[in-house]
Amino acid sequence: ALQSLRTHQAESLGAMQAAQRMLIQRQIDAKKRGEAEEVAEFVALQERFRAAQMDINKHKVLPPAAGQLVKQLEAMDEVVAAVAAAEDRIEQAVAQIHGKDGASVEEATAA
């Protein structure tokens, strides 16, 4: 879960950087054409964009309690996987004892 969150954050950061580069490039192009109104619109958009980035940065780091919860969930996932693997081994052993896999009890103990 934490890895997925980090991946999503990295993708979002890349998209935001690309959007900011696009705004800057369009503002430069508008200045070259002498479009004062268009330049003013791009300046306003950049200000809104910066405000949004600051808001996102406030929430970029998980609160300590949420971080602990994520770690606990990851630990629980590991435990569930270990239990499932143990159950599989137990089922295989029981099947061998009962001779379901074509081996007799003597063959299972001899192996």
Tab-separated table of C-alpha atoms in Angstrom:
chain	number	residue	atom	x	y	z
A	1	ALA	CA	0.000	0.000	0.000
A	2	LEU	CA	2.794	2.394	0.897
A	3	GLN	CA	4.687	1.578	-2.293
A	4	SER	CA	1.545	2.221	-4.324
A	5	LEU	CA	1.145	5.593	-2.620
A	6	ARG	CA	4.746	6.533	-3.376
A	7	THR	CA	4.355	5.490	-7.011
A	8	HIS	CA	1.206	7.586	-7.321
A	9	GLN	CA	2.934	10.579	-5.739
A	10	ALA	CA	5.857	10.293	-8.168
A	11	GLU	CA	3.491	10.079	-11.153
A	12	SER	CA	1.522	13.085	-9.898
A	13	LEU	CA	4.688	15.102	-9.382
A	14	GLY	CA	5.799	14.341	-12.950
A	15	ALA	CA	2.439	15.404	-14.355
A	16	MET	CA	2.473	18.617	-12.340
A	17	GLN	CA	5.968	19.478	-13.514
A	18	ALA	CA	4.945	18.866	-17.129
A	19	ALA	CA	1.894	21.107	-16.683
A	20	GLN	CA	4.014	23.875	-15.193
A	21	ARG	CA	6.528	23.659	-18.062
A	22	MET	CA	3.629	23.884	-20.528
A	23	LEU	CA	2.235	27.000	-18.798
A	24	ILE	CA	5.640	28.664	-18.817
A	25	GLN	CA	6.209	27.833	-22.494
A	26	ARG	CA	2.798	29.184	-23.498
A	27	GLN	CA	3.418	32.350	-21.492
A	28	ILE	CA	6.744	32.841	-23.289
A	29	ASP	CA	5.050	32.283	-26.651
A	30	ALA	CA	2.326	34.812	-25.766
A	31	LYS	CA	4.975	37.385	-24.764
A	32	LYS	CA	6.747	36.877	-28.084
A	33	ARG	CA	3.474	37.494	-29.945
A	34	GLY	CA	2.780	40.581	-27.825
A	35	GLU	CA	-0.512	39.214	-26.431
A	36	ALA	CA	-0.744	41.119	-23.139
A	37	GLU	CA	-4.175	39.695	-22.232
A	38	GLU	CA	-3.032	36.143	-22.849
A	39	VAL	CA	0.146	36.718	-20.813
A	40	ALA	CA	-1.964	38.022	-17.929
A	41	GLU	CA	-4.166	34.900	-18.106
A	42	PHE	CA	-1.108	32.636	-17.971
A	43	VAL	CA	0.295	34.576	-15.011
A	44	ALA	CA	-3.027	34.096	-13.195
A	45	LEU	CA	-2.999	30.392	-14.058
A	46	GLN	CA	0.541	30.037	-12.737
A	47	GLU	CA	-0.479	31.692	-9.464
A	48	ARG	CA	-3.411	29.270	-9.093
A	49	PHE	CA	-1.110	26.389	-9.977
A	50	ARG	CA	1.451	27.417	-7.328
A	51	ALA	CA	-1.318	27.694	-4.727
A	52	ALA	CA	-2.491	24.198	-5.620
A	53	GLN	CA	1.072	22.884	-5.346
A	54	MET	CA	1.446	24.404	-1.877
A	55	ASP	CA	-1.841	22.830	-0.818
A	56	ILE	CA	-0.690	19.448	-2.117
A	57	ASN	CA	2.639	19.775	-0.308
A	58	LYS	CA	0.778	20.265	2.979
A	59	HIS	CA	-0.732	16.801	2.583
A	60	LYS	CA	2.270	15.124	0.998
A	61	VAL	CA	3.461	13.438	4.186
A	62	LEU	CA	1.179	11.066	6.038
A	63	PRO	CA	0.458	11.903	9.668
A	64	PRO	CA	2.396	9.630	12.061
A	65	ALA	CA	-0.723	7.654	13.007
A	66	ALA	CA	-1.543	6.968	9.353
A	67	GLY	CA	2.056	5.939	8.665
A	68	GLN	CA	1.919	3.486	11.558
A	69	LEU	CA	-1.376	2.109	10.279
A	70	VAL	CA	0.107	1.546	6.826
A	71	LYS	CA	3.071	-0.311	8.367
A	72	GLN	CA	0.702	-2.456	10.438
A	73	LEU	CA	-1.346	-3.303	7.344
A	74	GLU	CA	1.809	-4.321	5.488
A	75	ALA	CA	2.849	-6.521	8.430
A	76	MET	CA	-0.610	-8.111	8.463
A	77	ASP	CA	-0.325	-8.848	4.738
A	78	GLU	CA	2.988	-10.614	5.363
A	79	VAL	CA	1.472	-12.655	8.199
A	80	VAL	CA	-1.527	-13.640	6.067
A	81	ALA	CA	0.815	-14.773	3.277
A	82	ALA	CA	2.899	-16.819	5.739
A	83	VAL	CA	-0.220	-18.460	7.185
A	84	ALA	CA	-1.499	-19.310	3.696
A	85	ALA	CA	1.847	-20.893	2.811
A	86	ALA	CA	1.801	-22.916	6.053
A	87	GLU	CA	-1.765	-24.070	5.363
A	88	ASP	CA	-0.705	-25.252	1.905
A	89	ARG	CA	2.175	-27.267	3.374
A	90	ILE	CA	-0.143	-28.783	5.998
A	91	GLU	CA	-2.688	-29.747	3.333
A	92	GLN	CA	0.051	-31.411	1.279
A	93	ALA	CA	1.267	-33.342	4.324
A	94	VAL	CA	-2.272	-34.472	5.195
A	95	ALA	CA	-2.848	-35.533	1.598
A	96	GLN	CA	0.324	-37.621	1.668
A	97	ILE	CA	-0.680	-39.244	4.941
A	98	HIS	CA	-4.091	-40.142	3.571
A	99	GLY	CA	-2.582	-41.367	0.317
A	100	LYS	CA	-4.574	-38.923	-1.843
A	101	ASP	CA	-1.652	-38.126	-4.047
A	102	GLY	CA	-1.025	-41.776	-4.937
A	103	ALA	CA	1.590	-42.412	-2.252
A	104	SER	CA	0.988	-44.772	0.600
A	105	VAL	CA	1.720	-43.953	4.219
A	106	GLU	CA	4.878	-46.123	4.064
A	107	GLU	CA	6.146	-44.226	1.015
A	108	ALA	CA	5.470	-40.877	2.670
A	109	THR	CA	7.445	-41.850	5.787
A	110	ALA	CA	10.256	-43.339	3.710
A	111	ALA	CA	10.721	-40.030	1.778
